[in-house]
Tab-separated table of N, CA and C and ligand atoms in Angstrom:
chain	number	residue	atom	x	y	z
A	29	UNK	N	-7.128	7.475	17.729
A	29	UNK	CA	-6.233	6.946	16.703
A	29	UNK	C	-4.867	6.688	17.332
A	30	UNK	N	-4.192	5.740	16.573
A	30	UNK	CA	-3.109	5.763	17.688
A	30	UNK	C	-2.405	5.136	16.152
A	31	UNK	N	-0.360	5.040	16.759
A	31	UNK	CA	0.023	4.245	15.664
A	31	UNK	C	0.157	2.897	16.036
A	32	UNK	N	0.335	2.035	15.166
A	32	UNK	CA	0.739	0.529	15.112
A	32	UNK	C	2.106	0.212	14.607
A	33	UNK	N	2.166	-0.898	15.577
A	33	UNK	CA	3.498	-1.289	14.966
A	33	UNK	C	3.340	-1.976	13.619
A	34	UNK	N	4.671	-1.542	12.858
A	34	UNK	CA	4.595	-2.103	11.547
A	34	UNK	C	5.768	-3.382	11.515
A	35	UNK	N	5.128	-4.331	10.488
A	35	UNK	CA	5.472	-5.113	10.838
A	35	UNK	C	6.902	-5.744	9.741
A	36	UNK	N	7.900	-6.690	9.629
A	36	UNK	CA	8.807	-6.392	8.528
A	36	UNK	C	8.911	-7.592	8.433
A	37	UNK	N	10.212	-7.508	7.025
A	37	UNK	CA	10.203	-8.644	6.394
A	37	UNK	C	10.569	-10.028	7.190
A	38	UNK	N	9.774	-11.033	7.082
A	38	UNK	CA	10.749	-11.987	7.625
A	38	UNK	C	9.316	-12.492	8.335
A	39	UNK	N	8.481	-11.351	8.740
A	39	UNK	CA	7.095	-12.049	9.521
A	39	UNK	C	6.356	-12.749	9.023
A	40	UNK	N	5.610	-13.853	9.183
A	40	UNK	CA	4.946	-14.657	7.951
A	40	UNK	C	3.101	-13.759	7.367
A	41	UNK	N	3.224	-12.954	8.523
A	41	UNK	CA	1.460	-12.610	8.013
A	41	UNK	C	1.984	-11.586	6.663
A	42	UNK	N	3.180	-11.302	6.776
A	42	UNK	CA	3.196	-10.537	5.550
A	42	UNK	C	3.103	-11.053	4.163
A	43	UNK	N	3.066	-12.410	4.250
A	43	UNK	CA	3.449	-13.482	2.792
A	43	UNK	C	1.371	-14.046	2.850
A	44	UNK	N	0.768	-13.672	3.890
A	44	UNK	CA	-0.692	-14.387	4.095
A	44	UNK	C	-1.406	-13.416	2.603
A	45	UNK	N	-2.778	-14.206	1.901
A	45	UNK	CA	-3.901	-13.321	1.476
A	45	UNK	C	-4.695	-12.515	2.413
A	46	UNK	N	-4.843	-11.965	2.595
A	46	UNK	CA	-5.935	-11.023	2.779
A	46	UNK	C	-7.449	-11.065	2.530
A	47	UNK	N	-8.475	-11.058	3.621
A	47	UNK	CA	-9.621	-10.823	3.046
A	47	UNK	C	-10.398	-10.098	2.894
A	48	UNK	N	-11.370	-10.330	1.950
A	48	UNK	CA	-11.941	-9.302	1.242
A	48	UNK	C	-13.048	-8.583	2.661
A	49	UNK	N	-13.373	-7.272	2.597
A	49	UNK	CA	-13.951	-6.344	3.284
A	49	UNK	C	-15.850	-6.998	2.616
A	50	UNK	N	-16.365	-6.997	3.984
A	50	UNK	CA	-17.664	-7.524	3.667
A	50	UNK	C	-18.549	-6.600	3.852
A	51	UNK	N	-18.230	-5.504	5.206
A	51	UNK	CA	-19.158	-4.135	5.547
A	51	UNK	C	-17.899	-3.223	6.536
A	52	UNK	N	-18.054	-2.592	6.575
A	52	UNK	CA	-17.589	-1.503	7.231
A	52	UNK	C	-18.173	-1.437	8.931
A	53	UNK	N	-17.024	-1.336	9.418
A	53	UNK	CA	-17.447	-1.402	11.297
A	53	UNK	C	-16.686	-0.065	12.244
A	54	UNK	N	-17.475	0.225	12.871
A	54	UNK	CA	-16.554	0.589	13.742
A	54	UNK	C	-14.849	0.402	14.214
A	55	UNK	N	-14.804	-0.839	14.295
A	55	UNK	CA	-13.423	-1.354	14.285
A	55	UNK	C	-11.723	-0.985	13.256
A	56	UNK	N	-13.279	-1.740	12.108
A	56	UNK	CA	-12.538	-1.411	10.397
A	56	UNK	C	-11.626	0.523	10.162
A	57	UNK	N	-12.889	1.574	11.098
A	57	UNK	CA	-13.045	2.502	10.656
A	57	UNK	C	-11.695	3.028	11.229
A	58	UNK	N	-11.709	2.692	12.875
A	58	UNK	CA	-10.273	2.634	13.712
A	58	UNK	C	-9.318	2.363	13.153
A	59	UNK	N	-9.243	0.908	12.739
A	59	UNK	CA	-7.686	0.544	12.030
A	59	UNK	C	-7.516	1.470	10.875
A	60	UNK	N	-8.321	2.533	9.863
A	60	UNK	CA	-8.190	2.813	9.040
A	60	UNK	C	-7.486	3.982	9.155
A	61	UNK	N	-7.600	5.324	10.096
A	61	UNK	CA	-7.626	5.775	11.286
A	61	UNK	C	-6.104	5.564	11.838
A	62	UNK	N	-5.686	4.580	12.214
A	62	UNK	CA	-4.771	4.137	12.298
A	62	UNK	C	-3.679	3.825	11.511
A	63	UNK	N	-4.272	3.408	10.114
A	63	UNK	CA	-3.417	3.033	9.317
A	63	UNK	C	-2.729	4.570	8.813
A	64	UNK	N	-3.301	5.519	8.579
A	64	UNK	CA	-2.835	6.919	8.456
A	64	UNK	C	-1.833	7.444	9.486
A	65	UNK	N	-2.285	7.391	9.909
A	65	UNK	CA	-1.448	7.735	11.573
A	65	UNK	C	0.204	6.936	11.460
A	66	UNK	N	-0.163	5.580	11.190
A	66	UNK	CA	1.490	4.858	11.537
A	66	UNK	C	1.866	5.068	9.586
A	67	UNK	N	1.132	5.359	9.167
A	67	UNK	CA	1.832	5.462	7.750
A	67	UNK	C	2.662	7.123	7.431
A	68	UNK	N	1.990	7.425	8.059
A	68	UNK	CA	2.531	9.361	7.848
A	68	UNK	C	3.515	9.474	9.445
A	69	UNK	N	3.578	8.933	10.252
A	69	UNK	CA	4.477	8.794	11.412
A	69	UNK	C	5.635	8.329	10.463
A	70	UNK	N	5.413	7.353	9.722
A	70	UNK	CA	6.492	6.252	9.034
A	70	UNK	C	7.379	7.630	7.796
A	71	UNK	N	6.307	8.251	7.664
A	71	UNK	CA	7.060	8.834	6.507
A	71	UNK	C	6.639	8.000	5.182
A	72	UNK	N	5.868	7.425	5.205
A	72	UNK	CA	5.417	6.738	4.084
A	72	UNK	C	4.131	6.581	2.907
A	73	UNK	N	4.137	6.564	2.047
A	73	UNK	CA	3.019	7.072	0.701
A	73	UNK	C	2.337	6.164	0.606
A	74	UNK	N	2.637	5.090	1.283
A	74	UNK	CA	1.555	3.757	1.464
A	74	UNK	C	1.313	2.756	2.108
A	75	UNK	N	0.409	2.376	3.189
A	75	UNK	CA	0.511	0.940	4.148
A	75	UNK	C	-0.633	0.198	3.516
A	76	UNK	N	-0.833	-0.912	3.987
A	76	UNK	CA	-1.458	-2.539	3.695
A	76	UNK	C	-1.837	-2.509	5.066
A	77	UNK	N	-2.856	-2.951	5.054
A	77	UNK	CA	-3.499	-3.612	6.646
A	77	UNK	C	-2.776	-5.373	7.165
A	78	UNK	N	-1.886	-5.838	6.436
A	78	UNK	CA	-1.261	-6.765	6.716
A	78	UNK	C	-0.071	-6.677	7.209
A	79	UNK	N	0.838	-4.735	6.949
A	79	UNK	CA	1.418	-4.447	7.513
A	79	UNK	C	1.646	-3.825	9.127
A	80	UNK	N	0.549	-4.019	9.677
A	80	UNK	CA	0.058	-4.195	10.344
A	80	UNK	C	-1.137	-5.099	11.388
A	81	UNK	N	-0.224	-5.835	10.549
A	81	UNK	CA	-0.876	-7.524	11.290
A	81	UNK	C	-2.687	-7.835	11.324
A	82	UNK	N	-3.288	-7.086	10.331
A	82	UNK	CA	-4.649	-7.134	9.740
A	82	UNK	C	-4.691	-7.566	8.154
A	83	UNK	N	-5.439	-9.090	8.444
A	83	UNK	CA	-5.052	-9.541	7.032
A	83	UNK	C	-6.121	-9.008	6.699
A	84	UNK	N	-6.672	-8.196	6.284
A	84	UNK	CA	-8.097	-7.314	5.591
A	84	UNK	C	-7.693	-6.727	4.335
A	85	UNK	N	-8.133	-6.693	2.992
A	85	UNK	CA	-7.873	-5.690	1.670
A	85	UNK	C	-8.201	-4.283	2.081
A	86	UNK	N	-7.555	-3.957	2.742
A	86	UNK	CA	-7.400	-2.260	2.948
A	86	UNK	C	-5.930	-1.761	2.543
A	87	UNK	N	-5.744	-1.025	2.431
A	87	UNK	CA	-4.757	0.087	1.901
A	87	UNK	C	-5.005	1.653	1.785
A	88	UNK	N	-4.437	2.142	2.566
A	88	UNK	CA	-4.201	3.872	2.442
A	88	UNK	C	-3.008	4.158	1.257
A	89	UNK	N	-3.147	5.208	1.147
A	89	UNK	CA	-1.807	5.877	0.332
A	89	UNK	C	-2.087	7.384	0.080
A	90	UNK	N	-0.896	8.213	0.008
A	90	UNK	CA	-0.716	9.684	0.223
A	90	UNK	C	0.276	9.352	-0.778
A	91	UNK	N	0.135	9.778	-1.733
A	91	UNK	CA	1.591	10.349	-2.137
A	91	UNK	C	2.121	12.210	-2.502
A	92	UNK	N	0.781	12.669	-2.393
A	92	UNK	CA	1.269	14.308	-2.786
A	92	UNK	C	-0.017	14.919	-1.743
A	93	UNK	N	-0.456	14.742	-0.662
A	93	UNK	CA	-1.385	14.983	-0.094
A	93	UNK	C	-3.177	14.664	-0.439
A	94	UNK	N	-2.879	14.055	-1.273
A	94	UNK	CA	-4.422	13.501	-1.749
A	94	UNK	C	-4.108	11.535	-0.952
A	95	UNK	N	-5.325	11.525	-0.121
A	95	UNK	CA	-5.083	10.434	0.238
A	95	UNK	C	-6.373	9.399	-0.638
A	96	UNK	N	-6.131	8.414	-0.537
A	96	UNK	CA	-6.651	7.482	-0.791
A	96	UNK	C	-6.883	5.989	0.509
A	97	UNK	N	-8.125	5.656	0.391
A	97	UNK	CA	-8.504	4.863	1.436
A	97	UNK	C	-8.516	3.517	0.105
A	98	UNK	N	-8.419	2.308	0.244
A	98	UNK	CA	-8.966	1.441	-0.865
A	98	UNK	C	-9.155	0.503	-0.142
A	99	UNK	N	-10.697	0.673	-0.476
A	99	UNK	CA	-10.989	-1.245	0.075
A	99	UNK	C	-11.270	-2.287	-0.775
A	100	UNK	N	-11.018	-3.628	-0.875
A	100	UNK	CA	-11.057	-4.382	-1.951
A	100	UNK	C	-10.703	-4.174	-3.063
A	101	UNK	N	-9.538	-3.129	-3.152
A	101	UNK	CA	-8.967	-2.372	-4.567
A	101	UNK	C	-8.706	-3.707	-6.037
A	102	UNK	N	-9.111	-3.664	-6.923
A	102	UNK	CA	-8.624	-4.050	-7.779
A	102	UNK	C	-8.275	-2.959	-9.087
A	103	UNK	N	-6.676	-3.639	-9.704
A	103	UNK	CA	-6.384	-3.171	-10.873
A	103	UNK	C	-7.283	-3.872	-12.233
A	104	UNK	N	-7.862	-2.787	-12.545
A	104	UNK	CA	-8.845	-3.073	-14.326
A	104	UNK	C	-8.482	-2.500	-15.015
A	105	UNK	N	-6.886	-1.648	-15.349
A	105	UNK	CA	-6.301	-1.682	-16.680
A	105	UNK	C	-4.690	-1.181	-15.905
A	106	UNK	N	-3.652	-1.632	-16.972
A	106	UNK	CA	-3.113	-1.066	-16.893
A	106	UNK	C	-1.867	-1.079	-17.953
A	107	UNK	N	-1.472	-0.126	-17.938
A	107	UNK	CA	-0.153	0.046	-19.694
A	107	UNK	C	1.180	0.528	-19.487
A	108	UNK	N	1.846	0.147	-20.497
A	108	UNK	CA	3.586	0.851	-20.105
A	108	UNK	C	3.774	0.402	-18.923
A	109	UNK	N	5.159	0.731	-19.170
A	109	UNK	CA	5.855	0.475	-17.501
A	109	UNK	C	7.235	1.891	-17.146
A	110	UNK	N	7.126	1.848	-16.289
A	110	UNK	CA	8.109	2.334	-15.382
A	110	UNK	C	8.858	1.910	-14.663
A	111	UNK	N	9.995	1.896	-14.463
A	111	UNK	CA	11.206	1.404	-13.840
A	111	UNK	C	12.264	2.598	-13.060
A	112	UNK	N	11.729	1.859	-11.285
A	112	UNK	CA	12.781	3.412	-10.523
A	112	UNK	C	12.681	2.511	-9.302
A	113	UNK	N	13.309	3.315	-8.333
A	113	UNK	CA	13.300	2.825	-6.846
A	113	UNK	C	12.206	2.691	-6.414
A	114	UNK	N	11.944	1.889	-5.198
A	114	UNK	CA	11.223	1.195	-4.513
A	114	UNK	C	11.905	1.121	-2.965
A	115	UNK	N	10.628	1.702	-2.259
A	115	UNK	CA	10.701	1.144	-0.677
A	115	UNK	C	9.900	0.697	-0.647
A	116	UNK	N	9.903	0.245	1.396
A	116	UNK	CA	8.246	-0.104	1.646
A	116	UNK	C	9.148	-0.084	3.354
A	117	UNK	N	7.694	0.274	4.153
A	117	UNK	CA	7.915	0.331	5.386
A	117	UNK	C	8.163	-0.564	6.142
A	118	UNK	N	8.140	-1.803	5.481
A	118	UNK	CA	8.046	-3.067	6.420
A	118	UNK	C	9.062	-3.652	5.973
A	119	UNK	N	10.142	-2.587	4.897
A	119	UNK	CA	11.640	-3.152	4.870
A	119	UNK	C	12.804	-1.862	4.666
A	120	UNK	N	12.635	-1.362	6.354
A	120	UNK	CA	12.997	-0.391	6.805
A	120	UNK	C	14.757	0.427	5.713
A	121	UNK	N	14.839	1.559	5.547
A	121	UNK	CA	16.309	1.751	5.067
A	121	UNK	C	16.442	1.016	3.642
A	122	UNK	N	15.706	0.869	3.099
A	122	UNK	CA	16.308	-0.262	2.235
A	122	UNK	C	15.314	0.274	0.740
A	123	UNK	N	15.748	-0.024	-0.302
A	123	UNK	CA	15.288	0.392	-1.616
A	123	UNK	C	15.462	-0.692	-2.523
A	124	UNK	N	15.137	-0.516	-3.800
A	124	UNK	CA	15.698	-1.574	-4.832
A	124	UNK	C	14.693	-1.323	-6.157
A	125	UNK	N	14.679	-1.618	-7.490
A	125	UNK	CA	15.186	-1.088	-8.845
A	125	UNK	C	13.411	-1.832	-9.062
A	126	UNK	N	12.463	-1.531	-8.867
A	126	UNK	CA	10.936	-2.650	-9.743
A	126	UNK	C	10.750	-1.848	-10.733
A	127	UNK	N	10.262	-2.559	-11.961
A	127	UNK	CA	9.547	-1.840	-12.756
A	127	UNK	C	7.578	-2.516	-12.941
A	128	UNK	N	7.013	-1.064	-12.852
A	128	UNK	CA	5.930	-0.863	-12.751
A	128	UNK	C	4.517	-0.768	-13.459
A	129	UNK	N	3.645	-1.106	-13.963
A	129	UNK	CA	2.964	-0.081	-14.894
A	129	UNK	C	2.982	1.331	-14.904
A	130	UNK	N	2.967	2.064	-16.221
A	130	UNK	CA	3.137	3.220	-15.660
A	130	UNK	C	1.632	4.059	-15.587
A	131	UNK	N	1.036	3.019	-15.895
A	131	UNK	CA	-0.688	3.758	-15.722
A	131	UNK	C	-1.377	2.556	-15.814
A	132	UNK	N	-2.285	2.794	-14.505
A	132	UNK	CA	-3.152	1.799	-13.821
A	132	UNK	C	-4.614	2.652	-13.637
A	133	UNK	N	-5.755	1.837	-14.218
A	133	UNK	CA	-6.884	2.549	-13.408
A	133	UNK	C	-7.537	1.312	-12.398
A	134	UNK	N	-7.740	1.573	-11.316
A	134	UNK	CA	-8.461	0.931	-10.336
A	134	UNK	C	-9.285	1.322	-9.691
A	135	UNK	N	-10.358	-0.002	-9.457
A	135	UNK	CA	-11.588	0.311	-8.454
A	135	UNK	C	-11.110	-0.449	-6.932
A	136	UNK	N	-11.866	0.727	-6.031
A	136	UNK	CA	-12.113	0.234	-4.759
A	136	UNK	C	-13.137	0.927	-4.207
A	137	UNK	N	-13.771	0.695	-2.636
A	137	UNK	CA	-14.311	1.149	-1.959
A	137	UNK	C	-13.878	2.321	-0.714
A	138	UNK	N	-14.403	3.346	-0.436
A	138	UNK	CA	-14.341	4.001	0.382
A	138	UNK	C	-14.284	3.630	1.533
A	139	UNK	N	-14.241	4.713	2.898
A	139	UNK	CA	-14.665	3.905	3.982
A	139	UNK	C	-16.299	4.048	4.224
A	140	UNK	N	-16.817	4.465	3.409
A	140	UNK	CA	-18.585	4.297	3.600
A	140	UNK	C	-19.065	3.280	2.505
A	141	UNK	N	-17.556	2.449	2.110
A	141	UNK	CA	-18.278	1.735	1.041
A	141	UNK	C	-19.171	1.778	-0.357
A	142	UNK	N	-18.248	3.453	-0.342
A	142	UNK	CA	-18.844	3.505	-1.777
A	142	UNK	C	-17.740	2.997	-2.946
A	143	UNK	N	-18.393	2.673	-4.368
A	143	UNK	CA	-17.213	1.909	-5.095
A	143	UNK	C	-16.934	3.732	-5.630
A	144	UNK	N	-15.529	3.798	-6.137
A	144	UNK	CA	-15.005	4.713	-6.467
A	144	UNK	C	-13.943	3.868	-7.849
A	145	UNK	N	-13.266	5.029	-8.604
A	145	UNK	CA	-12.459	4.973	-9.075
A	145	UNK	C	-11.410	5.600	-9.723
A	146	UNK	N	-10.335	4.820	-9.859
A	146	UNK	CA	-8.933	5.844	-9.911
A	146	UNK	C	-8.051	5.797	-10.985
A	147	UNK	N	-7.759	6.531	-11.718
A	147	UNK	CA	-6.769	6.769	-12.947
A	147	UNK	C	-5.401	7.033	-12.106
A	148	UNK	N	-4.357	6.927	-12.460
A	148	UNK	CA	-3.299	6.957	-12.087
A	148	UNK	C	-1.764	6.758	-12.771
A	149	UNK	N	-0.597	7.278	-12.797
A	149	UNK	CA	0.300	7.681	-13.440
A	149	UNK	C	1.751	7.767	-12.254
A	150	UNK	N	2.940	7.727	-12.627
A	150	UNK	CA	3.728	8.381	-11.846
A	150	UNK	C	3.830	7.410	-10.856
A	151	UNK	N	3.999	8.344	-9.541
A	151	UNK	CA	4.478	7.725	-8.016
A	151	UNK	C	3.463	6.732	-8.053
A	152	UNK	N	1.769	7.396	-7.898
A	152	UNK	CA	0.342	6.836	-7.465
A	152	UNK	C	0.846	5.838	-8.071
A	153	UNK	N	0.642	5.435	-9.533
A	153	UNK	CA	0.331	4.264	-10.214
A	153	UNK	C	0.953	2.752	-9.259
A	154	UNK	N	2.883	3.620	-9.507
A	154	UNK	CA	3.557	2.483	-8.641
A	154	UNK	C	3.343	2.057	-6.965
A	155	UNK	N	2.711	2.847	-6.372
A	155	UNK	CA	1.871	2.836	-5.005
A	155	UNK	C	0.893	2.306	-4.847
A	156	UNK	N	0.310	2.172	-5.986
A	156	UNK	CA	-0.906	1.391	-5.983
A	156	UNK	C	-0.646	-0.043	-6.135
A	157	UNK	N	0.193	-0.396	-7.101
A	157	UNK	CA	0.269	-1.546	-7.617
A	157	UNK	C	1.379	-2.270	-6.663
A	158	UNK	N	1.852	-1.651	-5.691
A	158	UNK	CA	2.919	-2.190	-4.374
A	158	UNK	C	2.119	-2.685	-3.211
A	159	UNK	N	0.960	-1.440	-2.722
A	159	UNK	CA	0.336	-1.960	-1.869
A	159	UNK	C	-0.883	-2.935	-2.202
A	160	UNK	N	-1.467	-2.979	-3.485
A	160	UNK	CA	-2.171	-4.093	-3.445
A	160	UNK	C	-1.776	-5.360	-3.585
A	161	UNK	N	-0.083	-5.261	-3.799
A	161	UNK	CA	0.462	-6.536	-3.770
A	161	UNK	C	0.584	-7.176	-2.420
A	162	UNK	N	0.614	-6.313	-1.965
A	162	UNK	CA	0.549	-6.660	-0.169
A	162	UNK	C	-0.346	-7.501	0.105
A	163	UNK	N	-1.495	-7.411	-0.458
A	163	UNK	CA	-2.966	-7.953	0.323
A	163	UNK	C	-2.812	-9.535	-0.569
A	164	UNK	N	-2.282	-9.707	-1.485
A	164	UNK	CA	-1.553	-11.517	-1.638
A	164	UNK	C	-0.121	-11.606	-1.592
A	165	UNK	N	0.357	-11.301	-0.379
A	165	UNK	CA	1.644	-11.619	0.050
A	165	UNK	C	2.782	-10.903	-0.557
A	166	UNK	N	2.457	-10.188	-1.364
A	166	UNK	CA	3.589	-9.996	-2.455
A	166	UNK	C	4.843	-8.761	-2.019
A	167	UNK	N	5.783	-8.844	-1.646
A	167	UNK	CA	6.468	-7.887	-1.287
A	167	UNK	C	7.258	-7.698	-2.523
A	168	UNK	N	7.991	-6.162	-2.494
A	168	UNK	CA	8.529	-5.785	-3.967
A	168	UNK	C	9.830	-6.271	-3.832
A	169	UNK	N	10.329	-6.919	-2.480
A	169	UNK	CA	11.803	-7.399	-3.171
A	169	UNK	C	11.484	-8.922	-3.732
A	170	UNK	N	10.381	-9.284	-3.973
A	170	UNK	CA	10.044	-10.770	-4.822
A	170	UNK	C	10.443	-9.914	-6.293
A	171	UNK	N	10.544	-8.828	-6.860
A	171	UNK	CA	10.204	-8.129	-7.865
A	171	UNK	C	11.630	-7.371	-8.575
A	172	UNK	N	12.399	-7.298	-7.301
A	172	UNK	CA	13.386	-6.294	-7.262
A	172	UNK	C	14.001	-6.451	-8.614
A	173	UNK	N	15.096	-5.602	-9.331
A	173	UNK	CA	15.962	-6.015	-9.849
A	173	UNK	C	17.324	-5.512	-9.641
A	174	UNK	N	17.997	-6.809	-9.521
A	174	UNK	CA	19.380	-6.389	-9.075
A	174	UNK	C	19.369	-6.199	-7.801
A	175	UNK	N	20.403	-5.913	-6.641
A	175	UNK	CA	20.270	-5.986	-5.370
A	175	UNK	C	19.281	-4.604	-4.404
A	176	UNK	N	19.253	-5.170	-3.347
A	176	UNK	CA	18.150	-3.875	-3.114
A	176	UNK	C	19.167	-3.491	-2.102
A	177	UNK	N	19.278	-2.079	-1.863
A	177	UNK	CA	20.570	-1.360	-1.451
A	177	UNK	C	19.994	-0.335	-0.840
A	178	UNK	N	21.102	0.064	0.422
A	178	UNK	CA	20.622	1.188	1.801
A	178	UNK	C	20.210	2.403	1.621
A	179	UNK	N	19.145	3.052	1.696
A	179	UNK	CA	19.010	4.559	1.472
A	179	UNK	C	19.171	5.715	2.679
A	180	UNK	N	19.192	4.561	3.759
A	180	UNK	CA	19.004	5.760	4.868
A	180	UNK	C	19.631	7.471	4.722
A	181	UNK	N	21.157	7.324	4.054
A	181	UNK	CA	22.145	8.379	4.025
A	181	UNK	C	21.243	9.361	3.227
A	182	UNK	N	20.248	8.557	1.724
A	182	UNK	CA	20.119	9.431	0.446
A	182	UNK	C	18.831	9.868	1.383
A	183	UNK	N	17.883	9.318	2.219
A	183	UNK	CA	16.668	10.043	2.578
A	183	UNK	C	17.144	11.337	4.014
A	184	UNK	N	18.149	11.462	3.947
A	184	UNK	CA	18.373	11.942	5.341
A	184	UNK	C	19.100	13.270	4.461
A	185	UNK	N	19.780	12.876	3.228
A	185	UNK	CA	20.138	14.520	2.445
A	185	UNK	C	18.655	14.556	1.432
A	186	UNK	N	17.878	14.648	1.728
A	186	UNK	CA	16.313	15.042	1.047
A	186	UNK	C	15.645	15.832	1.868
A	187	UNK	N	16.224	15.435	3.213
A	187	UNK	CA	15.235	16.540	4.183
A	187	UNK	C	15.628	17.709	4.608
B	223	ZN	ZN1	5.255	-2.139	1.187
């Protein structure tokens, strides 16, 4: 396993679709593998395989130590909203104001390709619905509201 470079705003594969996962490979299993590795190096609750220059519908996410692998994730409900800060790794230092559903349930696949599914609330919900925006281009400062502003100082008095 190793990490990858992540990749930031301004690169164009980050604005690309993504395609859909057809079988599971050896390869797939690596980058996945990987995607953990440069996402928890990053300090971060969620990567996209496009953030890492793999246009594939994959997505990891950790947000309280329960990880999640999602392949071909789609959202099939979701209600209310939530409205709070927002990062993302591929727009380093930087935050800004989205509002969210505040409960999403979604299906995806494992990495053995089994379909699974997920109820979700809170951080998850908005983690979910960030990184699957990833896999059609969608970054959250298309979303932001109001300017998106520096956190480095506020994450550095958290630790
Ligand atoms: Zn992101």
């Amino acid at each position: 396993m190793a990490i990858r470079n992540i990749r930031e705003l301004g690169d164009d594969i980050l604005r690309k679709n993504c395609r859909e996962v057809r079988e599971m490979t050896p390869r797939l299993r690596e980058l996945i593998g990987d995607m953990y590795d440069t996402m928890y190096e990053a300090q971060g609750v969620g990567l996209a395989a496009p953030q890492v220059g793999i246009l594939k519908r994959i997505v990891v996410i950790d947000v309280d130590g329960t990880p999640y692998t999602m392949i071909n994730p789609r959202i099939l409900e979701s209600r209310d909203t939530q409205t709070g800060s927002e990062g993302c790794l591929s727009v380093p230092g930087k935050a800004g104001i989205v509002t969210r559903p505040a409960y999403v349930k979604a299906e995806a696949w494992n990495e053995d390709m089994e379909r699974y599914e997920v109820e979700a609330e809170g951080l998850l919900a908005r983690a979910i619905c960030h990184e699957l925006d990833h896999l059609d281009g969608v970054m959250y400062v298309d979303l932001v509201e109001g300017d998106i502003y520096d956190v480095e100082a506020a994450e550095e008095d958290e630790e």
